[in-house]
mmCIF file of C-alpha atoms in Angstrom:
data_model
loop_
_atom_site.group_PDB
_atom_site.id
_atom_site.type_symbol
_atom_site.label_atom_id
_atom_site.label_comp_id
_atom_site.label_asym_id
_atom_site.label_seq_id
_atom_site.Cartn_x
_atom_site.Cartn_y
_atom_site.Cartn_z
ATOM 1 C CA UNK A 67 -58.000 -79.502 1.364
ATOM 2 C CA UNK A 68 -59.340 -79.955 5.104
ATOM 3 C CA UNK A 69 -56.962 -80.579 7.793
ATOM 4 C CA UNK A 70 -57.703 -83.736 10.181
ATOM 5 C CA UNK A 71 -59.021 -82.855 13.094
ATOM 6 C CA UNK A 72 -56.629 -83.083 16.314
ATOM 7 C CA UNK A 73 -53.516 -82.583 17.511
ATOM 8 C CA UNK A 74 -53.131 -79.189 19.338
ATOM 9 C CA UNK A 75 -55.821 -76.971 19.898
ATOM 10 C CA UNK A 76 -56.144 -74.096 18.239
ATOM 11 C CA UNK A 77 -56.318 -71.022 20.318
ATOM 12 C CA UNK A 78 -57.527 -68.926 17.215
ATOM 13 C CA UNK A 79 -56.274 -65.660 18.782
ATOM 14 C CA UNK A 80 -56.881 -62.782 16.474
ATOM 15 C CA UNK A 81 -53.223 -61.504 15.073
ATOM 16 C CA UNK A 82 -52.883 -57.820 15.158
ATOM 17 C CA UNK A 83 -53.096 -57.016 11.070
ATOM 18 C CA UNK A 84 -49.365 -56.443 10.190
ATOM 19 C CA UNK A 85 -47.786 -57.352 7.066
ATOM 20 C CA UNK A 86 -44.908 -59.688 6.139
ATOM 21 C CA UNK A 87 -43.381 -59.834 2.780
ATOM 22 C CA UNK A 88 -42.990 -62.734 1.391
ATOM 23 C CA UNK A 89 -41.051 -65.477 2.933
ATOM 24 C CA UNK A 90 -39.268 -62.729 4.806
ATOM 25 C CA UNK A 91 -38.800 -62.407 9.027
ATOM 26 C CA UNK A 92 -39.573 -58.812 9.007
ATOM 27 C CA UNK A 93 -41.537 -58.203 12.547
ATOM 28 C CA UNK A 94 -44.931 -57.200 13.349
ATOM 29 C CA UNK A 95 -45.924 -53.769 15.326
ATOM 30 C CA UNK A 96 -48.601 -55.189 17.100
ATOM 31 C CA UNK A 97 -49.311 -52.564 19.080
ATOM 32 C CA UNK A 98 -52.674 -52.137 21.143
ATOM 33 C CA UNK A 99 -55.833 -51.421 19.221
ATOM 34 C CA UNK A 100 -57.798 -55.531 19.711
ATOM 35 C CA UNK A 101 -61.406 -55.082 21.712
ATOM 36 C CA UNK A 102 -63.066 -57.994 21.957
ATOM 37 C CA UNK A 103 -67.150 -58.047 22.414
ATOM 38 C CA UNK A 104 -69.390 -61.052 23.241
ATOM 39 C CA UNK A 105 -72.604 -61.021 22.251
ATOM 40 C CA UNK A 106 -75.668 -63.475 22.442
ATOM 41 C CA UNK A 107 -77.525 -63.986 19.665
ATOM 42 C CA UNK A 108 -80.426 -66.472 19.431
ATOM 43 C CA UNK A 109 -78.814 -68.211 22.111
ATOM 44 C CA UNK A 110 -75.443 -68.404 20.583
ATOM 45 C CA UNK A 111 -72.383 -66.906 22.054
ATOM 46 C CA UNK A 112 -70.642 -64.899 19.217
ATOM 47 C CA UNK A 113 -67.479 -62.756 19.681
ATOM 48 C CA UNK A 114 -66.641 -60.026 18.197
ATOM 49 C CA UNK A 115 -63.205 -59.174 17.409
ATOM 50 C CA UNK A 116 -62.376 -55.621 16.361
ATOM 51 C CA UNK A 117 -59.007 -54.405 15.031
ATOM 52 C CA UNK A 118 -58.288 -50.924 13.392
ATOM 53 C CA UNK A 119 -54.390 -51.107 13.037
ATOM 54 C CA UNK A 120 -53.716 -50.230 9.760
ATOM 55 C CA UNK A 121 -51.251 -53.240 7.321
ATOM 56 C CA UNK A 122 -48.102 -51.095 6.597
ATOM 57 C CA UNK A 123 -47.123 -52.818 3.586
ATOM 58 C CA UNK A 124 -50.267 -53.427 1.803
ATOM 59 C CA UNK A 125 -53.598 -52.168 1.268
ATOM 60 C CA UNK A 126 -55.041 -55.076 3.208
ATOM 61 C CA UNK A 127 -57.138 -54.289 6.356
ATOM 62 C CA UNK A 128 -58.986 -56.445 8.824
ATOM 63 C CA UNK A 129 -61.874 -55.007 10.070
ATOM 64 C CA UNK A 130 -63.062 -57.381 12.363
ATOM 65 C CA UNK A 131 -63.436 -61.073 12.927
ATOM 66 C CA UNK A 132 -66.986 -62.736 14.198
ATOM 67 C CA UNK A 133 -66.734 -66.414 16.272
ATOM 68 C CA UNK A 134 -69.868 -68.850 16.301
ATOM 69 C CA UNK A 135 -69.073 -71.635 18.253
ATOM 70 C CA UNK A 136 -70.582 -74.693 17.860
ATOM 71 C CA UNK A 137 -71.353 -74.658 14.419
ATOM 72 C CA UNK A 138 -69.269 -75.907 11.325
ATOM 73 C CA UNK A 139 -69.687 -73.169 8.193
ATOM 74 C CA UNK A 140 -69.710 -74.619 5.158
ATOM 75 C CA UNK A 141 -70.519 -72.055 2.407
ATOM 76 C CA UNK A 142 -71.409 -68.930 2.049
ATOM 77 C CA UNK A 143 -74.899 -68.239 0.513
ATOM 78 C CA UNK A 144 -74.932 -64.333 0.636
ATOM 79 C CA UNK A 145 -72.674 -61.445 2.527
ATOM 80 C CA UNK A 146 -75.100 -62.201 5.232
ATOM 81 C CA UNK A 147 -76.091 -65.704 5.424
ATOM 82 C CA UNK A 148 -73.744 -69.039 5.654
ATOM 83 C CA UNK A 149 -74.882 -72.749 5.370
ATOM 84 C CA UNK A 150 -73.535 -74.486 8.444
ATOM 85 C CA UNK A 151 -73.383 -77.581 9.922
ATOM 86 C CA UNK A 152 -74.262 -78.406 13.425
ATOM 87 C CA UNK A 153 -75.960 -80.639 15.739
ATOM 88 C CA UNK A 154 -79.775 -80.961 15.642
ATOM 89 C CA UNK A 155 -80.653 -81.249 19.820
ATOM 90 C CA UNK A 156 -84.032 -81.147 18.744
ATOM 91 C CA UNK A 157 -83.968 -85.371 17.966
ATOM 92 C CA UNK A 158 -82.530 -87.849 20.531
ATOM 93 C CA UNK A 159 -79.396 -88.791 20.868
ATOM 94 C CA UNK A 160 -77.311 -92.332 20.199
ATOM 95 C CA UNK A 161 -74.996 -93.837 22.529
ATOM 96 C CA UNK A 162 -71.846 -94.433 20.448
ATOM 97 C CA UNK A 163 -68.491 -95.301 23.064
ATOM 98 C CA UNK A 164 -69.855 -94.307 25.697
ATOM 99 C CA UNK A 165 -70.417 -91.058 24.607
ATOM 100 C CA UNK A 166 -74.340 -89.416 23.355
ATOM 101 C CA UNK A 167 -74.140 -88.257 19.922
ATOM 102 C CA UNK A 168 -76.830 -85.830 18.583
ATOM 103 C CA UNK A 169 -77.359 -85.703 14.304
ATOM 104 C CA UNK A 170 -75.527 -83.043 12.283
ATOM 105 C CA UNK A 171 -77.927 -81.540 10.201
ATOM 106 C CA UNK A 172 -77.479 -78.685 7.876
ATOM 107 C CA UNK A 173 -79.042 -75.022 8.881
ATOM 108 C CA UNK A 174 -78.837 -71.135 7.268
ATOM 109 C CA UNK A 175 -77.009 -69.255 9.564
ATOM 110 C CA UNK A 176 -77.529 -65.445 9.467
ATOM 111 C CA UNK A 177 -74.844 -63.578 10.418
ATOM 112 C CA UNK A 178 -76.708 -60.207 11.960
ATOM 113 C CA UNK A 179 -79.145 -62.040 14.004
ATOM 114 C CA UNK A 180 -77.689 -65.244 14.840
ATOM 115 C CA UNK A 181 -80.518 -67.247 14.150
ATOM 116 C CA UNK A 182 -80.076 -70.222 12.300
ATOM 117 C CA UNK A 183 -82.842 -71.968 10.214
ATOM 118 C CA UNK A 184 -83.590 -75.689 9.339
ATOM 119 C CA UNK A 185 -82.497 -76.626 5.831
ATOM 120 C CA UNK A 186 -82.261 -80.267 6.388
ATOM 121 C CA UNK A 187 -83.099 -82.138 9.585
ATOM 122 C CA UNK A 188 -82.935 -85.629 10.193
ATOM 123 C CA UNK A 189 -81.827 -88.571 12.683
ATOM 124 C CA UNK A 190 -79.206 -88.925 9.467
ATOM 125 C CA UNK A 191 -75.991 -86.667 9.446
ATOM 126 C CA UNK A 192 -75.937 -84.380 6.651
ATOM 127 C CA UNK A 193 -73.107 -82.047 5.888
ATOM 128 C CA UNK A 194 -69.927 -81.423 3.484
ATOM 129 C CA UNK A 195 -72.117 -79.067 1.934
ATOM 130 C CA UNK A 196 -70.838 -76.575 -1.113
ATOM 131 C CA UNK A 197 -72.847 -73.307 -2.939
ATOM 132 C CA UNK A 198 -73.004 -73.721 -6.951
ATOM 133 C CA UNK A 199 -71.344 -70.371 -8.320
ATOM 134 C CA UNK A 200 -75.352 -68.625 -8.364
ATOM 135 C CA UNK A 201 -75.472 -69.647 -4.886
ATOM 136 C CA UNK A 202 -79.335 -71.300 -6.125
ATOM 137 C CA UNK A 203 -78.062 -75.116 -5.615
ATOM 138 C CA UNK A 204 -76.469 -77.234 -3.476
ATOM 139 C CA UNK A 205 -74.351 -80.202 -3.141
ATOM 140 C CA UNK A 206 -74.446 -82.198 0.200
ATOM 141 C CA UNK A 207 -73.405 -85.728 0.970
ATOM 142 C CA UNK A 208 -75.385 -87.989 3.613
ATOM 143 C CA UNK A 209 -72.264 -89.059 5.791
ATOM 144 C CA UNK A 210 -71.072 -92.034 7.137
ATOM 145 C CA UNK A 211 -67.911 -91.455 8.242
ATOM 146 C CA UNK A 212 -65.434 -90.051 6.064
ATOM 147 C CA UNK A 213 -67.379 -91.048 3.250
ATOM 148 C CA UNK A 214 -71.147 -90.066 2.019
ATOM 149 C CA UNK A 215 -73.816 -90.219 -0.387
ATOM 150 C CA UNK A 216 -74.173 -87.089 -2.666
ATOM 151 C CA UNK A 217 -77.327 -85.235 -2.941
ATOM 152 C CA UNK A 218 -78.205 -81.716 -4.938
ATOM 153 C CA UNK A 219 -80.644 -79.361 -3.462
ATOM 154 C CA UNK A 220 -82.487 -76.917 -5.120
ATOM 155 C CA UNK A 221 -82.753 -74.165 -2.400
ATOM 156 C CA UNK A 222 -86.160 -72.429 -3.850
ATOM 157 C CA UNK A 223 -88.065 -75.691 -3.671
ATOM 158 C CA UNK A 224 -85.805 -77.749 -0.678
ATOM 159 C CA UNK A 225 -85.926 -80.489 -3.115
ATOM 160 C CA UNK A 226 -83.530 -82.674 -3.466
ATOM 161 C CA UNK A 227 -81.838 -85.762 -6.207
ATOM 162 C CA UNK A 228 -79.187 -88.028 -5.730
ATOM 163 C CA UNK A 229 -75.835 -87.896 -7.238
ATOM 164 C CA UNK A 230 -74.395 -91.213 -6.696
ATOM 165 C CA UNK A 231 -75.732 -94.529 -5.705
ATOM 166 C CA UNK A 232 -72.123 -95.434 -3.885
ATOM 167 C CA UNK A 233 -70.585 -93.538 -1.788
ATOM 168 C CA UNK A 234 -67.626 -91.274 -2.304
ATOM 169 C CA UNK A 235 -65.164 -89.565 -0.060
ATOM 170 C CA UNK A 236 -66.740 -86.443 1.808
ATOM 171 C CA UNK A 237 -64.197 -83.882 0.605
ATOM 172 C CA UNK A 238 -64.778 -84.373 -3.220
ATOM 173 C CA UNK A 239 -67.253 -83.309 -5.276
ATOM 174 C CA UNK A 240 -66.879 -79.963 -6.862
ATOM 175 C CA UNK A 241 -69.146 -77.604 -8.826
ATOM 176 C CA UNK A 242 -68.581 -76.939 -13.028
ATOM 177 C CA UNK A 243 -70.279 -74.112 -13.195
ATOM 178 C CA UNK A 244 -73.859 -73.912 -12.508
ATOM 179 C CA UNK A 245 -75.193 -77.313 -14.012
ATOM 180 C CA UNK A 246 -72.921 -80.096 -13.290
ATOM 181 C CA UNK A 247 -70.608 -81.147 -10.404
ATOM 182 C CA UNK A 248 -67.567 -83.086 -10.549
ATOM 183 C CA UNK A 249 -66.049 -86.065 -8.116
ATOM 184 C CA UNK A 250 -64.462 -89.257 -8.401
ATOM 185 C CA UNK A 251 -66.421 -92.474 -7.601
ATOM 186 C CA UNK A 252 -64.618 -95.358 -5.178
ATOM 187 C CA UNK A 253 -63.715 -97.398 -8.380
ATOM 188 C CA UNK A 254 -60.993 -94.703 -9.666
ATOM 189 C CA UNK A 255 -63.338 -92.834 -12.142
ATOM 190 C CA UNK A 256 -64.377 -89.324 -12.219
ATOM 191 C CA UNK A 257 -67.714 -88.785 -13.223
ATOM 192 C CA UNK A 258 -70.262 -85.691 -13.748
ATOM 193 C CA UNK A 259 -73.818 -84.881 -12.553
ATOM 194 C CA UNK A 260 -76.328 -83.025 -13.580
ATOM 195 C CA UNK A 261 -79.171 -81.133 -11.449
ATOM 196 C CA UNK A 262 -81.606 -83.673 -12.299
ATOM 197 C CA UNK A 263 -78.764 -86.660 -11.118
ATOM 198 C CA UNK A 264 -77.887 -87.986 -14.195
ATOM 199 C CA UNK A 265 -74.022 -89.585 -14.621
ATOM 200 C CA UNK A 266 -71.522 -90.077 -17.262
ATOM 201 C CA UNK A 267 -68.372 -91.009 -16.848
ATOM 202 C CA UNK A 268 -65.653 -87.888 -17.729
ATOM 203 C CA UNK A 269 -62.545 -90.292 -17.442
ATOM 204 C CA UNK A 270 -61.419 -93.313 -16.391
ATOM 205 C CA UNK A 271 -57.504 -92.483 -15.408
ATOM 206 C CA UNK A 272 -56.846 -96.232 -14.740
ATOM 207 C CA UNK A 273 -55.740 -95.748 -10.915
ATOM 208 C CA UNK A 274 -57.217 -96.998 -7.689
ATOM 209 C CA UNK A 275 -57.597 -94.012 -5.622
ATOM 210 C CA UNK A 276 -58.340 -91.128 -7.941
ATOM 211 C CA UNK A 277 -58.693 -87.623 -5.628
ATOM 212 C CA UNK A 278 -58.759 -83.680 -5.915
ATOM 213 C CA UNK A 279 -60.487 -83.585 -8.817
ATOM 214 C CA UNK A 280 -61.582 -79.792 -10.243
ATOM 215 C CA UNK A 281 -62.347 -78.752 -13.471
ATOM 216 C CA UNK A 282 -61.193 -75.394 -14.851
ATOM 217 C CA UNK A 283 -62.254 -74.864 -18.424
ATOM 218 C CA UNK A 284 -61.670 -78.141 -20.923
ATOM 219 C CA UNK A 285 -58.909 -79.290 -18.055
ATOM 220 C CA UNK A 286 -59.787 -82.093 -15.287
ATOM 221 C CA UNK A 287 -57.058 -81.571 -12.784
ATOM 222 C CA UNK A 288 -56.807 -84.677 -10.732
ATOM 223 C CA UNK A 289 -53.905 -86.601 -8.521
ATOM 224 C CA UNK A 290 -53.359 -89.917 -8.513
ATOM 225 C CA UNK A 291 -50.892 -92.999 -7.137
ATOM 226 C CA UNK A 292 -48.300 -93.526 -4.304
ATOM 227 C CA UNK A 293 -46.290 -90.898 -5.757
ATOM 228 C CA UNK A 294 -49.377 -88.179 -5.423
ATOM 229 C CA UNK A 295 -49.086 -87.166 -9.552
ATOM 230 C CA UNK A 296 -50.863 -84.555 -10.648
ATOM 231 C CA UNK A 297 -52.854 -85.102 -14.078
ATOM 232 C CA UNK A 298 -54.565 -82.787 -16.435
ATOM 233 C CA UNK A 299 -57.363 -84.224 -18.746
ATOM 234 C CA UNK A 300 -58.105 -82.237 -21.430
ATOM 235 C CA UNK A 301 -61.958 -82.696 -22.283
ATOM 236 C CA UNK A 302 -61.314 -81.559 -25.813
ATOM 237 C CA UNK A 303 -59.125 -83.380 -27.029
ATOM 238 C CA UNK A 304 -59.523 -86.270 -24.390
ATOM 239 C CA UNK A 305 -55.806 -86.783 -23.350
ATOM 240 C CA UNK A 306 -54.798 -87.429 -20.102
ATOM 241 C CA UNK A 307 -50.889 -86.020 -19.452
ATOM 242 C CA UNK A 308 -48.905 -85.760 -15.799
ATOM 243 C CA UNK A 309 -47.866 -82.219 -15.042
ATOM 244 C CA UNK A 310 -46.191 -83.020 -11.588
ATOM 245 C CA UNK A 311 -45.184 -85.608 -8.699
ATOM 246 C CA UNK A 312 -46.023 -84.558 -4.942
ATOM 247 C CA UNK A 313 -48.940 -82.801 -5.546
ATOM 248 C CA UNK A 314 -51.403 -82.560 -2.249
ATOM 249 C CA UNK A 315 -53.872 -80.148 -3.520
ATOM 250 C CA UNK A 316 -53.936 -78.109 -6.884
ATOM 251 C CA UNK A 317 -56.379 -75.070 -6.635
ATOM 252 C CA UNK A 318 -57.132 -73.364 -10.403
ATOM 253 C CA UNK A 319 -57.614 -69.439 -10.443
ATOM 254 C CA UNK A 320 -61.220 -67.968 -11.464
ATOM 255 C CA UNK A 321 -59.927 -67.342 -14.139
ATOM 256 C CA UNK A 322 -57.979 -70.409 -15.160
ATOM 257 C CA UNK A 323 -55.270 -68.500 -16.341
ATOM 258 C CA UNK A 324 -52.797 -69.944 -12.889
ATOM 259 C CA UNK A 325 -52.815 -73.247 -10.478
ATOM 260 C CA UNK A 326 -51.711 -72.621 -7.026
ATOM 261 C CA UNK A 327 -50.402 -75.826 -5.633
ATOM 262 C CA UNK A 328 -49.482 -77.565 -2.677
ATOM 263 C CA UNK A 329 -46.804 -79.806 -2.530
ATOM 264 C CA UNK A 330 -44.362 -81.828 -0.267
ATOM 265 C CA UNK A 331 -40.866 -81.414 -0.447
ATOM 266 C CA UNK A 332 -39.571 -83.851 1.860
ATOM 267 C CA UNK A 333 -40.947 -85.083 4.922
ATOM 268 C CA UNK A 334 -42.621 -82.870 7.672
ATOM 269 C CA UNK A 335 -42.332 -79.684 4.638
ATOM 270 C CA UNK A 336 -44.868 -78.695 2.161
ATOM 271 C CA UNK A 337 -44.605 -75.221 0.178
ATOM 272 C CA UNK A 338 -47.329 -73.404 -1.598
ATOM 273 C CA UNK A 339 -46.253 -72.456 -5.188
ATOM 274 C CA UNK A 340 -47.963 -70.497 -8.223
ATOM 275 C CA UNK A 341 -47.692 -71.962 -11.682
ATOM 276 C CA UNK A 342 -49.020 -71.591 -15.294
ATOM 277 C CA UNK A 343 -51.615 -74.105 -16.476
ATOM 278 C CA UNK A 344 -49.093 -77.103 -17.222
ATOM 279 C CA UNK A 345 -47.598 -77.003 -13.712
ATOM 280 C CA UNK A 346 -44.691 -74.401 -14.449
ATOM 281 C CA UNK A 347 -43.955 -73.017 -11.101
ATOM 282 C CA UNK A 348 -43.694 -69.421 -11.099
ATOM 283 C CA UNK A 349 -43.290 -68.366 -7.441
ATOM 284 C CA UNK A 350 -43.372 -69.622 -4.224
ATOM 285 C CA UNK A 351 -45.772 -68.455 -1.362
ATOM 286 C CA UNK A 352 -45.397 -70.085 1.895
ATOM 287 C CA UNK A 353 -43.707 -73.203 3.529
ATOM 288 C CA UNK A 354 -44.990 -75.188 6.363
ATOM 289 C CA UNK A 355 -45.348 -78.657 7.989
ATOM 290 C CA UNK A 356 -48.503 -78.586 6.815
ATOM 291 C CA UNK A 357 -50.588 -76.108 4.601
ATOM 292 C CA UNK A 358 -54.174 -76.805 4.497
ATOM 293 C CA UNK A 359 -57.532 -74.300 3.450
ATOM 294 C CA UNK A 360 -56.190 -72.406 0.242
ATOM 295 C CA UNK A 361 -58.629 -70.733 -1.813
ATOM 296 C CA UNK A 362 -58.614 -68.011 -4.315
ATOM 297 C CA UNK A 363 -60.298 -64.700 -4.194
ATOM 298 C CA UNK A 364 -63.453 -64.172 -6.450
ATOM 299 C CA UNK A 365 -61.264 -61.812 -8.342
ATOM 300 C CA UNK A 366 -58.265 -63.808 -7.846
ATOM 301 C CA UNK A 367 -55.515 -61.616 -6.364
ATOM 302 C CA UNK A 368 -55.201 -63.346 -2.805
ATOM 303 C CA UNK A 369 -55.101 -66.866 -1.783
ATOM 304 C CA UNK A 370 -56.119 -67.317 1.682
ATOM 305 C CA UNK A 371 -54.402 -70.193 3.346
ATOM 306 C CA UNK A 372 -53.717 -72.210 7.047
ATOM 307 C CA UNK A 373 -49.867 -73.104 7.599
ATOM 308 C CA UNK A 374 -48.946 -75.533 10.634
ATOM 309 C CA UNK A 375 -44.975 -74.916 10.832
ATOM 310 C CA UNK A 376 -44.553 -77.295 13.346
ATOM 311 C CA UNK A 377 -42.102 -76.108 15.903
ATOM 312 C CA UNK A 378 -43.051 -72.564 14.825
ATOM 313 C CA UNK A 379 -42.065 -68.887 16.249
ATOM 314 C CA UNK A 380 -44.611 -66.647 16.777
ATOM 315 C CA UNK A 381 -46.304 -65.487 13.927
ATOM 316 C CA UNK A 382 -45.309 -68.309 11.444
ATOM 317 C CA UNK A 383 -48.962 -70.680 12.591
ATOM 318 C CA UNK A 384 -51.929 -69.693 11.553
ATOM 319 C CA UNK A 385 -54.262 -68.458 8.903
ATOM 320 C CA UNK A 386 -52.917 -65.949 6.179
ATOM 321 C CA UNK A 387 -53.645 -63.894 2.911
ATOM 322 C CA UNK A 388 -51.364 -63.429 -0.039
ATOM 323 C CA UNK A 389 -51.562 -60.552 -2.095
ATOM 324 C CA UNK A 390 -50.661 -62.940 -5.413
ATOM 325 C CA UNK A 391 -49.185 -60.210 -7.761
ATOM 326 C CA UNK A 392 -46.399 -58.729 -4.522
ATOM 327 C CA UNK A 393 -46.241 -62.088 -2.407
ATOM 328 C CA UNK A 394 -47.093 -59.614 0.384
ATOM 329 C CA UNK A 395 -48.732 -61.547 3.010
ATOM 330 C CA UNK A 396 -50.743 -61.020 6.185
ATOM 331 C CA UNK A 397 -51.532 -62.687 9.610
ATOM 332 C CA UNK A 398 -55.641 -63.090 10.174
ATOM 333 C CA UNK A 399 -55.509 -65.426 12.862
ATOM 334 C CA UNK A 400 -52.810 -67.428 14.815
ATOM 335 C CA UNK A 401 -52.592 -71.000 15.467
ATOM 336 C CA UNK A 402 -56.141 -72.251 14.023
ATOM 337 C CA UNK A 403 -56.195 -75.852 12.412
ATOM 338 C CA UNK A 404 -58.942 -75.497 9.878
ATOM 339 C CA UNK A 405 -61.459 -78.007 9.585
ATOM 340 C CA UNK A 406 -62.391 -77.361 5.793
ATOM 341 C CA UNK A 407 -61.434 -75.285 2.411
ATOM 342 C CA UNK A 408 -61.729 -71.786 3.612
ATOM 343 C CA UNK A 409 -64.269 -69.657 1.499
ATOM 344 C CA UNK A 410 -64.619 -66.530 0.272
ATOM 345 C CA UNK A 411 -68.189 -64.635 0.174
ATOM 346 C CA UNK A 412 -68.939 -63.442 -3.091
ATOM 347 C CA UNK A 413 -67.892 -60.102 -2.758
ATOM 348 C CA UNK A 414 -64.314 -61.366 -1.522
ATOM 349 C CA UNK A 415 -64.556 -58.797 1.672
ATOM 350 C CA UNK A 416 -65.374 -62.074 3.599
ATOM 351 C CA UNK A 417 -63.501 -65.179 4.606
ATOM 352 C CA UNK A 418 -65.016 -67.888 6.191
ATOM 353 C CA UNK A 419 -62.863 -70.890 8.057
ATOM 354 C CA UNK A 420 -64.231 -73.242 10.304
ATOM 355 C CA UNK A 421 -61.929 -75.252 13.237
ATOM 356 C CA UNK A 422 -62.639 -78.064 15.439
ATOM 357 C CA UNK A 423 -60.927 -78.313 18.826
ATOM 358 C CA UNK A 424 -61.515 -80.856 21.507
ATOM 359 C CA UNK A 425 -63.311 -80.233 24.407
ATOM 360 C CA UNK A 426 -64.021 -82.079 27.370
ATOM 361 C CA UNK A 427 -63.483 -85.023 25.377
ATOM 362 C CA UNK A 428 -65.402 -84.285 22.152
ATOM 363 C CA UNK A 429 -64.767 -81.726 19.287
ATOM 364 C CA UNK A 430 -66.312 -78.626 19.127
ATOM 365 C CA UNK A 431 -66.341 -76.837 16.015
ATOM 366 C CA UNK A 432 -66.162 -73.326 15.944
ATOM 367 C CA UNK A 433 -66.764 -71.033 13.231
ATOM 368 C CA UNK A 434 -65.225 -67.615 12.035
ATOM 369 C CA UNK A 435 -65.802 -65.045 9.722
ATOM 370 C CA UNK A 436 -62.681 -62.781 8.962
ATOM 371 C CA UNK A 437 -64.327 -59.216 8.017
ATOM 372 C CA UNK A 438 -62.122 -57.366 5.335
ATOM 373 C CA UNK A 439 -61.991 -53.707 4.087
#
C-alpha cells in the first residue's frame, strides 16, 4: 500500500479545495484564501495550513491541514492523539555508511500540544505500527529492514507478546477485528494471532510469495504469483477461487459489501476501480503511474488516495478524496509521495498521511494531518 521512498521530492503544497468530477479536466478556482502559520510546539516545528474556500461541487471542505516534521504517523489512537514513529536522540547513535543513525522508536503524539510520549524505546527500531478497531491494542514489528518481527501491545499495561518467531514483511499484518490479526509468513502461508500470540495456520495457498492479505467477513483476500492474482478464501466453506489478474492492492469496504482495487493496466498505468465482492468492477476512480495510500472512510463513502501521474499537469499529482457514490473528487495536497496507507481517525473528519523526502542526504519524514468539515 506504501509507496517506496525516493524519486522526487514531494513539495506537499496545500491545493486550494476545488472539486473535479470524476476523471474529468474541469479547472480549479483557486483563488486566494491559503494562510499558513508556524508554530512550535514542544520543540517541534508544526505548520498550520488554513483554507476556507468552499468545494463547488461537493459538500467536501478542508478546514485545515497540520505538518509535523520529523516524525512518521502511523495510526491514529484518538481525534487527538497519533502513534508515530521517529528517532529516539535520547540513545547513541551507529555509524552505518558513513552516515550516524539514531533508533526509531515508537511515541504518542498529541496533536494540541505537540508533545510526544515514549511508548517504546530502545537501541532496536520499532515501527510499522497499526490501532486494533477499539484503538486498546497494537500491532508493531521489530524491523530489520524491510522485514520485522511482530509484536502486540496492550496499551493499558505497555505489555507486550510476540506474533511470529520469523520474520515477515513490514507492510503486512492486518487486524480481524479486535482479537486476531492477519499476515502471511515468509513460507507462503497466511496465518492468524491471537492477543496472547498464539498461531494457526488460516491457509496454505501453495505460492511462494503470498502478500496483501485482509480479511473481510468469512473472505481472505490475498494476491499471489508473477501475474499478481487476486484470491478470495472463503473461511466457511474453505475454498480458495481467483477473482482477478493484476491486482496491486485490494482494499474491502467497512462494510464488506465493495473492494476497491488497484490494478495495472499496462506498463507505467495503474487505475483505481470499485467492484462487488467477486471482483466485478463497477466503476472506475482514478488513473495514474502509480496510485499508492487508499483507504476507506469509517463510514465508507470516500476513499482517500495518492496518484503519481508521471509527467503530470498541474493538479493531476497528489493526494485526493472520492466521494464513492458521485465519483466527485477533490485535491488535499499536491505532489506528496506517501510513505504508508493513509488513515482515517475514527470519526472520518481526519486523514492522516505520512511522506519521506530526502534531505541533505538522508530522509526526513514528515507528517500531516488533513482537517475535514
Amino acid at each position: 500500500m506504501a509507496a517506496k521512498i525516493g524519486g522526487k521530492p514531494g513539495k506537499a503544497a496545500l491545493l486550494l479545495v476545488c472539486t473535479t468530477v470524476l476523471l474529468s479536466t474541469a479547472a480549479c478556482n483557486t483563488g486566494e484564501t491559503e494562510s499558513r502559520q508556524v508554530i512550535e510546539k514542544s520543540g517541534q516545528k508544526i505548520t498550520v495550513l488554513d483554507n476556507t474556500s468552499e468545494s463547488v461541487y461537493t459538500k467536501l471542505e478542508l478546514e485545515g491541514i497540520d505538518k509535523v516534521e520529523n516524525v512518521r504517523g502511523m495510526d491514529f489512537v484518538s481525534e487527538d492523539s497519533l502513534v508515530v514513529d521517529k528517532e529516539n536522540r535520547q540513545l547513541p547513535a551507529q555509524t552505518v555508511e558513513g552516515q550516524k543513525r539514531y533508533p526509531h522508536n515508537l511515541y504518542l503524539h498529541n496533536l494540541s500540544t505537540g508533545e510526544d510520549t515514549p511508548l517504546l524505546v530502545g537501541e532496536k527500531n520499532y515501527g510499522s505500527a497499526l490501532l486494533s478497531p477499539d484503538k486498546k491494542h497494537l500491532l508493531y514489528k521489530e524491523l530489520e529492514d524491510f522485514t520485522g518481527f511482530g509484536y502486540i501491545m496492550n496499551l493499558e499495561t505497555g505489555v507486550s507478546v510476540q506474533v511470529d518467531d520469523t520474520q515477515f514483511r513490514s507492510e503486512e499484518g492486518k487486524w480481524m477485528g479486535n482479537g486476531l490479526i492477519l499476515f502471511p509468513d515468509m513460507e507462503g502461508n497466511i496465518l492468524s494471532a491471537d492477543l496472547n500470540g498464539d498461531q494457526e495456520i488460516v491457509v496454505k495457498p501453495g505460492a511462494g510469495y503470498v502478500h496483501e492479505v485482509v480479511q473481510s467477513g468469512s473472505q481472505v483476500y490475498y494476491v499471489t504469483g508473477e501475474e499478481e492474482e487476486l484470491n478470495a478464501y472463503n473461511t466457511e466453506t474453505k475454498q480458495s477461487k481467483l477473482l482477478k489478474k493484476s491486482v496491486m492492492w485490494v482494499i474491502p469496504s467497512p462494510d464488506g459489501s465493495r473492494l476497491a482495487i488497484v490494478k495495472r493496466t499496462k506498463p507505467g498505468e495503474m487505475v483505481l476501480v470499485l467492484c462487488d465482492t467477486e471482483g466485478n468492477e463497477q466503476s472506475t476512480l482514478a488513473s495514474a503511474q502509480q496510485i499508492f495510500g487508499t483507504s476507506w472512510s469509517p463510514d465508507g463513502s470516500k476513499l482517500a488516495y495518492a496518484l503519481t501521474a508521471g509527467n503530470a499537469a498541474p493538479g493531476q499529482d497528489g493526494l485526493f478524496i472520492t466521494e464513492v457514490e458521485t465519483g466527485e473528487q477533490t485535491p488535499v495536497l499536491a505532489d506528496i509521495e506517501v510513505a504508508d496507507q493513509l488513515r482515517w481517525s475514527p470519526s472520518g473528519k481526519k486523514l492522516l498521511a505520512s511522506s519521506g523526502i530526502l534531505k541533505d542526504n538522508a530522509y526526513q519524514f514528515i507528517t500531516y494531518v488533513i482537517r475535514l468539515t
